[in-house]
Tab-separated table of C-alpha atoms (C1' of nucleotides) in Angstrom:
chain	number	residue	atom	x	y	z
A	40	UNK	CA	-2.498	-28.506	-17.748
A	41	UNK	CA	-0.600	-31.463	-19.574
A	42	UNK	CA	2.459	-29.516	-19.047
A	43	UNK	CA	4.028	-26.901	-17.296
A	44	UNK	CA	5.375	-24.287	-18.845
A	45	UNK	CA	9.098	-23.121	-17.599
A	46	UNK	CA	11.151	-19.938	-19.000
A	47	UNK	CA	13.826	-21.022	-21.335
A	48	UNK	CA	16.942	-20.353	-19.726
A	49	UNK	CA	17.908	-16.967	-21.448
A	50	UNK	CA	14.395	-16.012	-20.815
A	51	UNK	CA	15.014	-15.996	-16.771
A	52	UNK	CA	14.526	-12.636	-15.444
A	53	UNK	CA	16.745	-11.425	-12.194
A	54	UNK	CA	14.122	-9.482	-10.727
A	55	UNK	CA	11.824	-12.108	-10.904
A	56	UNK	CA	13.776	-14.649	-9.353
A	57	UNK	CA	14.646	-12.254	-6.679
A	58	UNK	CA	11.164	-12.171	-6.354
A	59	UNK	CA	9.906	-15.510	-6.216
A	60	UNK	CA	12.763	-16.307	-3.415
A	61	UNK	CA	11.525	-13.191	-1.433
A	62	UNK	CA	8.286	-15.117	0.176
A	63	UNK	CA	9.472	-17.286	3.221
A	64	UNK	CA	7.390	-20.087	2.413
A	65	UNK	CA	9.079	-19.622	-1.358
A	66	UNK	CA	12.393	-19.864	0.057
A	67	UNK	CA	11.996	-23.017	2.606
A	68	UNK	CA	11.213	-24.876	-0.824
A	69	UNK	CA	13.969	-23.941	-2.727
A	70	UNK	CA	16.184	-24.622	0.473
A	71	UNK	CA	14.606	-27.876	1.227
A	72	UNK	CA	15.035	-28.768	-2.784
A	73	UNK	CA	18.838	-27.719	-2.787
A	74	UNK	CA	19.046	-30.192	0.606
A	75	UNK	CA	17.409	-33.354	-0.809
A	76	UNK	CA	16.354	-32.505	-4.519
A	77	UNK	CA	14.022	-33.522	-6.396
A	78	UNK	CA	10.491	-33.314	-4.295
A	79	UNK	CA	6.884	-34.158	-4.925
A	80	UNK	CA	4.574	-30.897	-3.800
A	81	UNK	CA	3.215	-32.827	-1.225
A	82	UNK	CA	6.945	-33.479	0.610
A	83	UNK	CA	7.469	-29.399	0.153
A	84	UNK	CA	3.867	-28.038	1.799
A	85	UNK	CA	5.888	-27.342	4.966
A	86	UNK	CA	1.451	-27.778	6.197
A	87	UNK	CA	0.108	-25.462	4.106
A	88	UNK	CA	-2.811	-25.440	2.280
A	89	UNK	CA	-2.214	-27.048	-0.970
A	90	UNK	CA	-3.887	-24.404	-2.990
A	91	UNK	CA	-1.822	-22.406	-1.561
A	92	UNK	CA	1.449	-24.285	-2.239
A	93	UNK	CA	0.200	-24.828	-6.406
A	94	UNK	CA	0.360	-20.768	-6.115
A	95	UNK	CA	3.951	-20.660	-4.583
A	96	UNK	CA	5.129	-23.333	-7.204
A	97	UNK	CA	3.922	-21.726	-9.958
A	98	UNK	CA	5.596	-18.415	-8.680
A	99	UNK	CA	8.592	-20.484	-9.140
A	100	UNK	CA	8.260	-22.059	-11.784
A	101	UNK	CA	7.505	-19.032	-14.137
A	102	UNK	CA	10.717	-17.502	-12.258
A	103	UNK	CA	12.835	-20.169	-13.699
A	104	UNK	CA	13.622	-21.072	-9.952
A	105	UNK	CA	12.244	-24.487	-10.096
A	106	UNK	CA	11.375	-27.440	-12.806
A	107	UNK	CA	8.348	-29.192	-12.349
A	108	UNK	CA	6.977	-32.495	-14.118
A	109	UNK	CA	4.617	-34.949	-13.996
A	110	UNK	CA	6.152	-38.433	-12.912
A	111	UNK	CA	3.101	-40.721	-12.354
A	112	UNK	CA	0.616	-39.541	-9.981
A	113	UNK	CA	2.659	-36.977	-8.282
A	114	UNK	CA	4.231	-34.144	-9.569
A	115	UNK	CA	8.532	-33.743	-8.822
A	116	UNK	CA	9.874	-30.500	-8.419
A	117	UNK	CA	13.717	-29.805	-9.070
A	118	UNK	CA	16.254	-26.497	-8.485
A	119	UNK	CA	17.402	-24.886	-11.796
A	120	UNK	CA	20.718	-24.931	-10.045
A	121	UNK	CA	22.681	-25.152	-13.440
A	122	UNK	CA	20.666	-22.389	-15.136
A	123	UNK	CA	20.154	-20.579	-12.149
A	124	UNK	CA	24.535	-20.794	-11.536
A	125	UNK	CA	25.309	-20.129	-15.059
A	126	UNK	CA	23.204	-16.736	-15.387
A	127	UNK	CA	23.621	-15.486	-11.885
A	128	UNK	CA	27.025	-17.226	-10.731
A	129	UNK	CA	26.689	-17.065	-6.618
A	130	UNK	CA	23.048	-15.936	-6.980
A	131	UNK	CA	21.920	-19.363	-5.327
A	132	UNK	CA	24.646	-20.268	-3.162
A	133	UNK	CA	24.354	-16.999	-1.102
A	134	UNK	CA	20.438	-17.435	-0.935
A	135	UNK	CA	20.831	-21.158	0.778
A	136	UNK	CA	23.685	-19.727	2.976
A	137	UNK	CA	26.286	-21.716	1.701
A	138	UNK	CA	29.611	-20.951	2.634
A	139	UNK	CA	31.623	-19.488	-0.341
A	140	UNK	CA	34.924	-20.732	-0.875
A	141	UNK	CA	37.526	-19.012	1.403
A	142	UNK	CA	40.802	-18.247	0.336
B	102	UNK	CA	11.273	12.885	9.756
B	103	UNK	CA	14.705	14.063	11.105
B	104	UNK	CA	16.275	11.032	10.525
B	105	UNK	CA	15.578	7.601	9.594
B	106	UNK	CA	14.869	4.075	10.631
B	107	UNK	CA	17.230	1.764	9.368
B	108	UNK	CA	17.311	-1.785	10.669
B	109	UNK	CA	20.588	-2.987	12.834
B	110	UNK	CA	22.591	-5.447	11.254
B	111	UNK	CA	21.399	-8.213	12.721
B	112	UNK	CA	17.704	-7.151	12.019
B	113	UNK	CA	18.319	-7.360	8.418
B	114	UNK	CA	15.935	-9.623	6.900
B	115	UNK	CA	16.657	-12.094	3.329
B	116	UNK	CA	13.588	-12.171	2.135
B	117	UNK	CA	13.137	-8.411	2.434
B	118	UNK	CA	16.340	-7.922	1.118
B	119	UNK	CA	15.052	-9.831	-1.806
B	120	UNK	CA	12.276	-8.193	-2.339
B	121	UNK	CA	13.721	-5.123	-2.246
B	122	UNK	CA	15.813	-5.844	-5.236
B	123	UNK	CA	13.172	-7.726	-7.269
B	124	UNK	CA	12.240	-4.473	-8.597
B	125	UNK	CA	13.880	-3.151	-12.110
B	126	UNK	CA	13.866	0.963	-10.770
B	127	UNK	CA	15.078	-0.317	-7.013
B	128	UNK	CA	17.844	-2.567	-9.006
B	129	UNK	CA	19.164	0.293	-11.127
B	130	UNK	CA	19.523	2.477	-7.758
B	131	UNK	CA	21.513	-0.479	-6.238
B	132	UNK	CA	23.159	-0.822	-9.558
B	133	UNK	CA	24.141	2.788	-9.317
B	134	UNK	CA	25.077	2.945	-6.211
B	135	UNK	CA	27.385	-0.046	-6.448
B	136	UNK	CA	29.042	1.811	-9.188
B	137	UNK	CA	29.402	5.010	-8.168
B	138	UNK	CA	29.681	5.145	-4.254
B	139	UNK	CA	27.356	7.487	-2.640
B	140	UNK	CA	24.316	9.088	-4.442
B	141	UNK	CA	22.140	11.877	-3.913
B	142	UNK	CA	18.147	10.741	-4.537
B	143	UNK	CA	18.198	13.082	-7.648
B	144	UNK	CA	21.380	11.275	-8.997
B	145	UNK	CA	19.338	8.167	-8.807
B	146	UNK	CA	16.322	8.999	-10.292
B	147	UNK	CA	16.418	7.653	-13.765
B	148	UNK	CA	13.490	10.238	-14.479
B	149	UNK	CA	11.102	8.904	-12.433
B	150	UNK	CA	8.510	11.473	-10.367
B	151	UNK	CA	10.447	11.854	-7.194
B	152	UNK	CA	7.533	10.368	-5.004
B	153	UNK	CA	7.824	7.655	-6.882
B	154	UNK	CA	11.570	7.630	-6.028
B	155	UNK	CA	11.074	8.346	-2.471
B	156	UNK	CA	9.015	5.071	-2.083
B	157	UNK	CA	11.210	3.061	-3.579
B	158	UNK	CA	14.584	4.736	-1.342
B	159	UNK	CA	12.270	3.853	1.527
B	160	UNK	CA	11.531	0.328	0.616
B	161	UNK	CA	15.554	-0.017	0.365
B	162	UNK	CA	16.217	1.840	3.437
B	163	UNK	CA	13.789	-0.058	5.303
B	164	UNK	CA	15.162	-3.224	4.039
B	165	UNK	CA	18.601	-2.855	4.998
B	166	UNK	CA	19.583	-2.840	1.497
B	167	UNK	CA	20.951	1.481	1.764
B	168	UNK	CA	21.960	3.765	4.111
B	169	UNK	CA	20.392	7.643	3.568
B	170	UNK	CA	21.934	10.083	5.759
B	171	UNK	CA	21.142	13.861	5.524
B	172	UNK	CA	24.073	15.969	4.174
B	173	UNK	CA	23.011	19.764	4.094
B	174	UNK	CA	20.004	19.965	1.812
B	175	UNK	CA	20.587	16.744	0.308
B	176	UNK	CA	20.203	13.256	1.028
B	177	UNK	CA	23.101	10.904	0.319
B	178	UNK	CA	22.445	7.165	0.250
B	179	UNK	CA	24.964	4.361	-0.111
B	180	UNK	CA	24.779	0.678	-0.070
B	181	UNK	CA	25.332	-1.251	2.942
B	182	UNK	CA	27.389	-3.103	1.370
B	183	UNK	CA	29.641	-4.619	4.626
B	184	UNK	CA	26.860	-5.863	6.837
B	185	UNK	CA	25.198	-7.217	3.308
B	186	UNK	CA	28.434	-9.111	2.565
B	187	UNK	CA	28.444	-10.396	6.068
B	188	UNK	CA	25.275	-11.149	6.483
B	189	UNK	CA	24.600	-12.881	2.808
B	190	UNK	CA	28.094	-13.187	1.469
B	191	UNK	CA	28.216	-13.304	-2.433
B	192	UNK	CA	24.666	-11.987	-2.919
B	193	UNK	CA	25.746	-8.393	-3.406
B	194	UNK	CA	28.130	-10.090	-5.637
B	195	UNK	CA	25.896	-11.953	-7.662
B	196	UNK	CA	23.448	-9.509	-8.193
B	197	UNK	CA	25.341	-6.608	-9.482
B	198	UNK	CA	27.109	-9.182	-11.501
B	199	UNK	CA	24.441	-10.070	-13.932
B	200	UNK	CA	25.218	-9.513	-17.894
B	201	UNK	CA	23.497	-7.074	-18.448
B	202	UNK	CA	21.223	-7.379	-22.094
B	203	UNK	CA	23.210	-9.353	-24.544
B	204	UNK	CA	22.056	-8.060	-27.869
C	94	DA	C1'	12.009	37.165	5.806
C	95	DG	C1'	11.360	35.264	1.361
C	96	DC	C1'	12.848	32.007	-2.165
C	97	DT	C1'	14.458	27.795	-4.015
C	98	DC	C1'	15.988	23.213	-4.051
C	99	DA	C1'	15.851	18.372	-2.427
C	100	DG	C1'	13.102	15.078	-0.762
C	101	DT	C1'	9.306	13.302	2.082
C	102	DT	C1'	4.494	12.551	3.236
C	103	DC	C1'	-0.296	12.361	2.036
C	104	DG	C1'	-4.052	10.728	-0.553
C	105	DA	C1'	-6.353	8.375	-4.066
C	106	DT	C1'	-6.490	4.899	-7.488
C	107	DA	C1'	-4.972	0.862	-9.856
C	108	DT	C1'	-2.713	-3.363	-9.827
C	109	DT	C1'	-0.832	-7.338	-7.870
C	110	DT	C1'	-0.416	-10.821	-4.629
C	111	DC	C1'	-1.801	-13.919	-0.880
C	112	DT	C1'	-4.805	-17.279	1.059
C	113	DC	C1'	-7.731	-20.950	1.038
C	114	DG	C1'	-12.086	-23.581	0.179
C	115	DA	C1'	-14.363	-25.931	-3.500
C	116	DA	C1'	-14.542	-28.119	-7.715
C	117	DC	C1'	-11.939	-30.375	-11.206
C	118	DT	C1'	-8.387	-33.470	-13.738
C	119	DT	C1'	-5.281	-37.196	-14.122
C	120	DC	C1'	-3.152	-41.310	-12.846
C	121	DC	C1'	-3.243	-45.547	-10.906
C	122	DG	C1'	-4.563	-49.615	-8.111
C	123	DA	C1'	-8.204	-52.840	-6.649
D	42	DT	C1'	-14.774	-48.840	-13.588
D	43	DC	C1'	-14.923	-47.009	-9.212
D	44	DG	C1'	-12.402	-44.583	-5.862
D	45	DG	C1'	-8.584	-42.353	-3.803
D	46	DA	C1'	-4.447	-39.588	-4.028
D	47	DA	C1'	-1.876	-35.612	-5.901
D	48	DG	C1'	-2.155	-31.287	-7.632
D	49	DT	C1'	-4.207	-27.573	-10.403
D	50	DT	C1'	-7.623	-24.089	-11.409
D	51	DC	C1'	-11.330	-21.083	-10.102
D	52	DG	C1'	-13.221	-17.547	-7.379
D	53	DA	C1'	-13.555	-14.201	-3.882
D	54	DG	C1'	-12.037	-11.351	-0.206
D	55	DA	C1'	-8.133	-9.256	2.177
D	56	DA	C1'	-3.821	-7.139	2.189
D	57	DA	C1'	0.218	-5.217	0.228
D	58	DT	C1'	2.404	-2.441	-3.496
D	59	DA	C1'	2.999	0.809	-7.244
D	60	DT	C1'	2.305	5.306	-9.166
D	61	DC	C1'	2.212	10.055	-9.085
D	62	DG	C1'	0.364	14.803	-8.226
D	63	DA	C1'	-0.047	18.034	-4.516
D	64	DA	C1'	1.124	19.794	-0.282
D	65	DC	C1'	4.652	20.008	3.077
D	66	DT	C1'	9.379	20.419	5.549
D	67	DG	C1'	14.080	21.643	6.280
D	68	DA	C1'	18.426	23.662	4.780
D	69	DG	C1'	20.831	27.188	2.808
D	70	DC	C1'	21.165	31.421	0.231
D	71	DT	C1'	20.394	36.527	-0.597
DNA sequence: AGCTCAGTTCGATATTTCTCGAACTTCCGA
DNA sequence: TCGGAAGTTCGAGAAATATCGAACTGAGCT
């Protein structure tokens, strides 16, 4: 698998990245990714399995939730944030709890 | 089943609330819904087979995602959408905000 | 009571997803 | 070039979900 492959950005389905954040273990990644970015698998496996994580990261991957590419010997996974906030404005920012702006 | 379960509030769950609207037929309900207030189940079919239907209400309903009360010899179910903007605020939002198919 | 309508439940099948060990690939340092 | 580290893929079993016809229930009408 030289390299990944990641939906172009008008190829991003909602229901499927409703989807891929619906799985708990899912969700702590993209919530640990929007807290300190870009992450190797390894720093994301919250101690699971890593079979098991390669599944979950693909799940988000082929969502369009996540970026993923080879840097070295490790691979670094990133948020879509900007794709993810220009098709589905709010979308992420409710899903990590962050407060919207009050007026 | 004279009337039925609906999580409290505080029992509502994200990631089932997530994967409740991760699928197209349960979307279009909530898409409905949003749209038009309160629905009967046949209002909200899109010509599906009404077991089909009644799964995916009860998916919803048990989710936390619609509230289905019995009105005479209907069922009327609206979205719960004040303890989903507390709970999540913006998600609602964001969801029923997508562009729908660009052509 | 009998009938109909609205929806649910049951049951069976098909599909998908999850989980995780084992084997594999790639990259890099010694 | 050998070996380890980081991840992926494969494979298999378990569990959850989707789909939909058929049977059922409850409400309201005549």
């Amino acid at each position: 698998m030289r390299s990944f492959k990641h939906p172009k950005r008008d190829d991003i389905e909602l229901t499927r990245v409703l989807y891929a954040l619906s799985d708990p273990a899912r969700l702590d990644v993209v919530r640990q990714l929007a807290a300190e970015g870009a992450c190797t698998c390894a720093a994301l496996d919250g101690g699971r399995p890593k079979s098991s994580m390669s599944h979950h990261f693909r799940v988000l991957r082929e969502a369009g939730v996540i970026f993923t590419e080879h840097e070295g010997p490790t691979h670094v996974n990133e948020l879509r944030r900007d794709d993810l906030d220009n098709l589905f404005p709010g979308l992420l920012a409710s899903v990590l709890g962050e407060r919207i702006k009050k007026r």
